[in-house]
Coordinates of C-alpha atoms and ligand atoms in Angstrom, one line a residue:
M1 CA 0.0 0.0 0.0
S2 CA 2.9 2.4 0.7
V3 CA 3.8 4.7 -2.2
E4 CA 6.6 7.1 -3.0
F5 CA 5.4 10.5 -4.3
C6 CA 7.8 13.4 -5.1
G7 CA 10.3 12.0 -2.6
L8 CA 7.7 11.5 0.2
G9 CA 7.1 8.1 1.5
L10 CA 3.3 7.7 2.1
A11 CA 1.6 4.9 3.9
H12 CA -1.1 4.6 1.3
P13 CA -2.3 6.4 -1.9
I14 CA -5.3 8.3 -0.4
I15 CA -4.9 12.0 0.5
N16 CA -7.6 14.7 0.9
A17 CA -8.6 17.2 -1.8
S18 CA -7.7 20.8 -0.8
G19 CA -10.5 22.6 1.1
T20 CA -12.5 19.5 1.9
F21 CA -11.0 18.5 5.2
D22 CA -9.9 20.9 8.0
A23 CA -7.5 19.1 10.2
L24 CA -7.7 21.7 13.0
A25 CA -11.6 21.6 13.0
A26 CA -11.5 17.8 12.8
L27 CA -9.3 17.7 15.9
R28 CA -11.8 20.1 17.7
V29 CA -14.9 18.2 16.7
F30 CA -13.8 14.6 16.7
G31 CA -11.1 14.7 19.4
P32 CA -7.6 13.3 19.4
G33 CA -8.9 9.9 18.2
L34 CA -9.2 11.1 14.6
A35 CA -5.8 12.8 14.8
E36 CA -4.2 9.5 16.0
D37 CA -5.8 7.6 13.2
F38 CA -5.6 10.3 10.5
P39 CA -7.7 9.2 7.4
F40 CA -5.1 10.5 4.8
S41 CA -1.5 9.6 4.1
A42 CA -0.7 13.3 3.6
Y43 CA -2.7 16.4 4.5
V44 CA -3.4 19.1 1.9
S45 CA -4.4 22.5 3.4
K46 CA -7.2 24.7 2.2
T47 CA -5.9 27.3 -0.3
I48 CA -3.8 30.1 1.3
T49 CA -3.3 33.5 -0.3
L50 CA -0.7 36.2 0.4
E51 CA -3.2 38.6 2.0
P52 CA -6.2 37.6 4.2
K53 CA -9.5 37.1 2.4
A54 CA -13.0 37.2 3.7
G55 CA -14.5 34.8 1.1
N56 CA -17.7 35.1 -0.9
P57 CA -21.0 36.4 0.4
P58 CA -23.5 33.7 1.4
P59 CA -25.0 31.4 0.4
R60 CA -21.9 29.5 -0.4
L61 CA -23.2 26.0 -1.0
W62 CA -25.9 24.3 -3.1
E63 CA -26.6 20.6 -2.8
T64 CA -27.4 19.0 -6.2
A65 CA -28.1 15.6 -7.6
G66 CA -25.0 13.5 -6.8
G67 CA -22.9 16.4 -5.6
M68 CA -22.7 20.0 -4.5
I69 CA -21.7 23.4 -5.9
N70 CA -19.5 25.5 -3.7
S71 CA -18.6 29.2 -4.0
I72 CA -16.5 29.6 -0.9
G73 CA -14.2 32.2 -2.3
L74 CA -10.9 31.4 -0.6
P75 CA -11.6 32.7 3.0
N76 CA -8.2 32.5 4.8
R77 CA -6.1 34.5 7.2
G78 CA -3.2 35.0 4.8
V79 CA 0.1 33.2 4.5
D80 CA 1.7 34.9 7.5
A81 CA -1.0 33.9 10.0
Y82 CA -1.1 30.4 8.4
L83 CA 2.7 29.9 8.9
A84 CA 2.8 31.4 12.4
E85 CA -0.4 30.1 13.9
E86 CA -2.1 27.3 11.9
L87 CA 0.8 25.3 10.5
P88 CA 2.5 24.5 13.9
R89 CA -0.9 23.2 15.3
M90 CA -1.7 21.4 12.0
N91 CA 1.5 19.5 12.1
F92 CA 0.6 18.2 15.5
S93 CA -3.0 17.5 14.7
V94 CA -2.2 15.3 11.7
R95 CA 0.4 13.3 13.6
G96 CA -0.2 9.6 13.0
A97 CA -0.4 6.8 15.6
E98 CA 1.7 7.1 18.8
G99 CA 5.3 7.2 17.9
A100 CA 4.7 7.4 14.2
A101 CA 6.1 10.2 12.1
P102 CA 3.6 13.1 11.4
V103 CA 1.7 12.9 8.2
P104 CA 3.3 15.2 5.6
V105 CA 1.6 18.6 5.1
I106 CA 1.1 19.8 1.6
T107 CA 0.3 23.5 1.6
N108 CA -2.0 24.7 -1.2
V109 CA -1.4 28.3 -2.4
M110 CA -2.9 30.6 -4.9
G111 CA -2.1 34.0 -6.4
P112 CA -3.2 36.1 -9.4
D113 CA 0.2 36.7 -10.9
A114 CA 3.8 35.4 -10.8
A115 CA 4.9 38.1 -8.4
R116 CA 2.4 37.1 -5.7
I117 CA 2.8 33.3 -6.3
G118 CA 6.5 33.8 -6.0
A119 CA 6.1 35.7 -2.7
L120 CA 4.0 32.8 -1.4
L121 CA 6.6 30.3 -2.3
E122 CA 9.3 32.4 -0.7
R123 CA 7.3 32.7 2.6
C124 CA 6.7 28.9 2.6
E125 CA 10.3 28.1 1.9
G126 CA 11.5 28.5 5.5
A127 CA 8.7 26.3 7.0
R128 CA 10.2 22.9 7.6
E129 CA 6.7 21.5 8.5
I130 CA 5.7 22.0 4.8
S131 CA 6.7 18.9 2.8
A132 CA 5.4 20.1 -0.6
I133 CA 3.5 22.9 -2.2
E134 CA 0.3 22.5 -4.3
L135 CA -0.2 25.5 -6.5
N136 CA -3.9 26.1 -7.3
V137 CA -4.0 27.7 -10.8
S138 CA -7.8 28.1 -10.9
C139 CA -7.2 31.8 -10.2
P140 CA -8.1 34.7 -12.5
N141 CA -5.0 36.3 -13.9
V142 CA -4.9 40.1 -13.0
A143 CA -3.8 41.0 -16.5
T144 CA -6.0 38.8 -18.6
G145 CA -9.0 37.9 -16.4
L146 CA -8.7 34.3 -17.6
D147 CA -7.7 31.6 -15.1
I148 CA -3.9 31.1 -15.1
G149 CA -4.3 27.4 -15.4
A150 CA -6.7 27.5 -18.3
D151 CA -4.1 28.8 -20.8
P152 CA -1.1 26.5 -21.4
D153 CA 1.3 29.3 -22.5
E154 CA 0.4 31.5 -19.5
L155 CA 0.7 28.6 -17.1
E156 CA 4.2 27.7 -18.4
R157 CA 5.3 31.3 -18.2
V158 CA 4.2 31.7 -14.6
L159 CA 5.7 28.4 -13.5
R160 CA 9.1 29.3 -15.1
A161 CA 9.1 32.6 -13.3
V162 CA 8.4 31.1 -9.9
R163 CA 9.8 27.6 -9.9
G164 CA 13.3 28.5 -8.7
L165 CA 11.9 30.2 -5.6
S166 CA 11.0 26.9 -3.9
S167 CA 13.1 23.9 -3.2
K168 CA 10.0 21.9 -2.2
P169 CA 8.2 19.5 -4.5
L170 CA 5.7 21.5 -6.5
I171 CA 2.3 20.0 -7.4
V172 CA 0.2 22.0 -9.9
K173 CA -3.6 21.7 -9.3
L174 CA -5.0 21.9 -12.7
T175 CA -8.4 23.4 -13.6
P176 CA -10.9 21.3 -15.5
N177 CA -12.5 24.4 -16.9
T178 CA -10.3 24.6 -20.0
A179 CA -10.4 23.4 -23.6
D180 CA -7.5 20.9 -23.3
V181 CA -6.5 19.8 -19.9
A182 CA -3.7 17.6 -21.2
A183 CA -2.1 20.6 -22.9
C184 CA -2.2 22.4 -19.6
A185 CA -0.6 19.4 -17.8
K186 CA 2.2 19.3 -20.4
A187 CA 2.7 23.0 -19.9
A188 CA 3.0 22.5 -16.2
E189 CA 5.5 19.8 -16.7
R190 CA 7.6 22.0 -19.0
G191 CA 7.3 24.8 -16.4
G192 CA 8.9 22.7 -13.7
A193 CA 6.0 21.0 -11.9
D194 CA 7.0 17.9 -10.1
A195 CA 3.4 16.5 -10.2
V196 CA 0.0 17.6 -11.3
S197 CA -3.3 17.1 -9.5
L198 CA -6.8 17.2 -11.0
V199 CA -9.7 17.8 -11.2
N200 CA -10.6 20.9 -9.3
T201 CA -14.4 21.6 -9.4
I202 CA -16.3 22.1 -12.6
R203 CA -17.8 25.6 -13.1
A204 CA -21.5 25.5 -12.3
M205 CA -24.6 27.6 -11.4
A206 CA -27.7 27.1 -9.4
I207 CA -30.9 29.3 -9.6
T208 CA -33.0 30.3 -6.7
P209 CA -36.4 28.4 -6.3
D210 CA -38.3 31.5 -7.4
L211 CA -36.2 31.8 -10.6
Q212 CA -35.0 35.3 -9.6
G213 CA -31.3 34.7 -10.2
P214 CA -28.2 32.8 -9.1
W215 CA -28.5 31.1 -5.7
L216 CA -24.8 31.4 -4.8
G217 CA -23.5 34.7 -3.5
G218 CA -20.6 34.4 -5.9
R219 CA -23.1 33.7 -8.7
T220 CA -21.2 30.7 -10.0
G221 CA -19.4 28.0 -8.1
G222 CA -17.7 24.6 -8.5
L223 CA -19.5 21.3 -8.9
S224 CA -18.0 18.3 -7.1
G225 CA -19.0 14.9 -5.9
P226 CA -20.3 11.7 -7.7
A227 CA -21.9 13.9 -10.4
I228 CA -18.4 14.6 -11.9
R229 CA -16.7 11.3 -11.3
H230 CA -16.7 10.1 -14.9
A231 CA -15.8 13.5 -16.3
A232 CA -12.9 13.6 -13.9
L233 CA -11.8 10.1 -14.8
A234 CA -11.6 11.1 -18.5
Q235 CA -9.5 14.1 -17.7
V236 CA -7.2 12.2 -15.4
A237 CA -6.7 9.5 -18.1
A238 CA -6.0 12.2 -20.7
V239 CA -3.4 13.8 -18.5
C240 CA -1.7 10.5 -17.5
A241 CA -1.3 9.6 -21.1
E242 CA 0.6 12.8 -21.8
V243 CA 2.9 13.5 -18.9
S244 CA 5.7 11.6 -17.2
I245 CA 5.4 13.3 -13.8
P246 CA 3.1 11.7 -11.2
V247 CA -0.6 12.6 -11.2
V248 CA -2.9 13.0 -8.2
G249 CA -6.4 12.0 -9.5
M250 CA -9.6 13.1 -7.9
G251 CA -13.3 13.8 -8.6
G252 CA -16.3 12.1 -7.0
V253 CA -14.3 9.2 -5.3
Q254 CA -16.5 7.4 -2.8
T255 CA -15.1 3.9 -2.7
G256 CA -11.9 1.9 -3.0
R257 CA -13.2 0.8 -6.4
H258 CA -13.4 4.4 -7.6
A259 CA -9.8 5.0 -6.3
R260 CA -8.6 1.9 -8.2
E261 CA -10.2 3.2 -11.4
L262 CA -8.1 6.4 -11.2
I263 CA -5.0 4.4 -10.4
S264 CA -5.7 2.1 -13.3
V265 CA -5.6 5.0 -15.7
G266 CA -2.2 6.1 -14.3
A267 CA -2.8 8.2 -11.1
T268 CA -0.2 7.7 -8.4
L269 CA -2.3 9.2 -5.6
V270 CA -6.0 9.6 -5.3
A271 CA -7.6 12.5 -3.4
V272 CA -11.0 12.3 -1.6
G273 CA -13.0 15.5 -1.4
T274 CA -16.8 15.8 -1.2
E275 CA -17.2 12.3 0.3
S276 CA -15.4 13.5 3.5
F277 CA -18.2 16.0 4.2
R278 CA -20.6 13.0 4.4
D279 CA -18.2 10.7 6.2
P280 CA -15.1 12.4 7.8
A281 CA -13.4 9.0 8.1
A282 CA -14.0 8.2 4.3
G283 CA -10.3 8.5 3.5
A284 CA -9.4 5.6 5.9
R285 CA -12.3 3.5 4.7
I286 CA -11.3 4.0 1.0
A287 CA -7.6 3.3 1.7
A288 CA -8.7 0.0 3.5
E289 CA -11.0 -0.9 0.6
I290 CA -8.2 -0.6 -1.9
Ligands
LIG1 O1 -12.5 28.6 -2.2 C1 -13.2 28.2 -3.2 O2 -14.4 28.7 -3.4 C2 -12.7 27.1 -4.0 C3 -11.4 27.1 -4.5 BR1 -10.1 28.3 -4.1 C4 -11.1 26.0 -5.4 O3 -10.0 25.9 -5.9 N1 -12.1 25.1 -5.8 C5 -13.3 25.2 -5.3 O4 -14.2 24.4 -5.6 N2 -13.6 26.2 -4.4

């Protein structure tokens, strides 16, 4: 079951999708038992930005057939508070069984341009608790307004500009909201990514019951859960066929069988997201089912 990923030795191939499992909240709610038997072999943080962000106005969630749409909008306290206050506690809370090494922490970051992404990487560089960086490129570019990760040329340019600023393994979290996700994955590889992860959520909208307009405060959001599993599988397979770096596959995984399907098309790791909202111990169950 153990797997080597970007130089990290992981106990099994199941990690969490960014933003779907809060290790500190889990410790508060479920007590030390969950921390001692952490469901994932590595812990991926919610996306962190350079400056604090309040997030989108409510409502932020819409439950739909076989999934949900979220429009959370990146609420976070900014990288400095994350490094000073959250990361040291997180490292403790995801510690494995008594005497075992802590589960590696992968910090997910996002910025609207190379300068701010570079600053995030520089800030994270000194934090020895961070084992790897996941760069979320589902972020509108300040210059073009298009998501950085949706345009292969722009993605490669940004990655080349920032890659040298971090010595940590760099995972690029690709967006599915693009014409050719495999072209974006290849651009990430050329730009210096050590791995890619996909899929993020698929852009979606919900309308209020009285048909007066969008339900979500952010107007649109991201669809996740079983509803997107087969779309995700197709994108993961397309990317695995084109890159030689490792791939983290995700999208609607609920069972060990679903995880094995992603592994069968070439994924090295599988991330569990929406299912953890239904069952916070889903990661451990899915790892056991594999
Ligand atoms: O915070 C969010 O609303 C959010 C982010 Br940054 C993301 O990458 N994917 C998602 O579904 N929601």
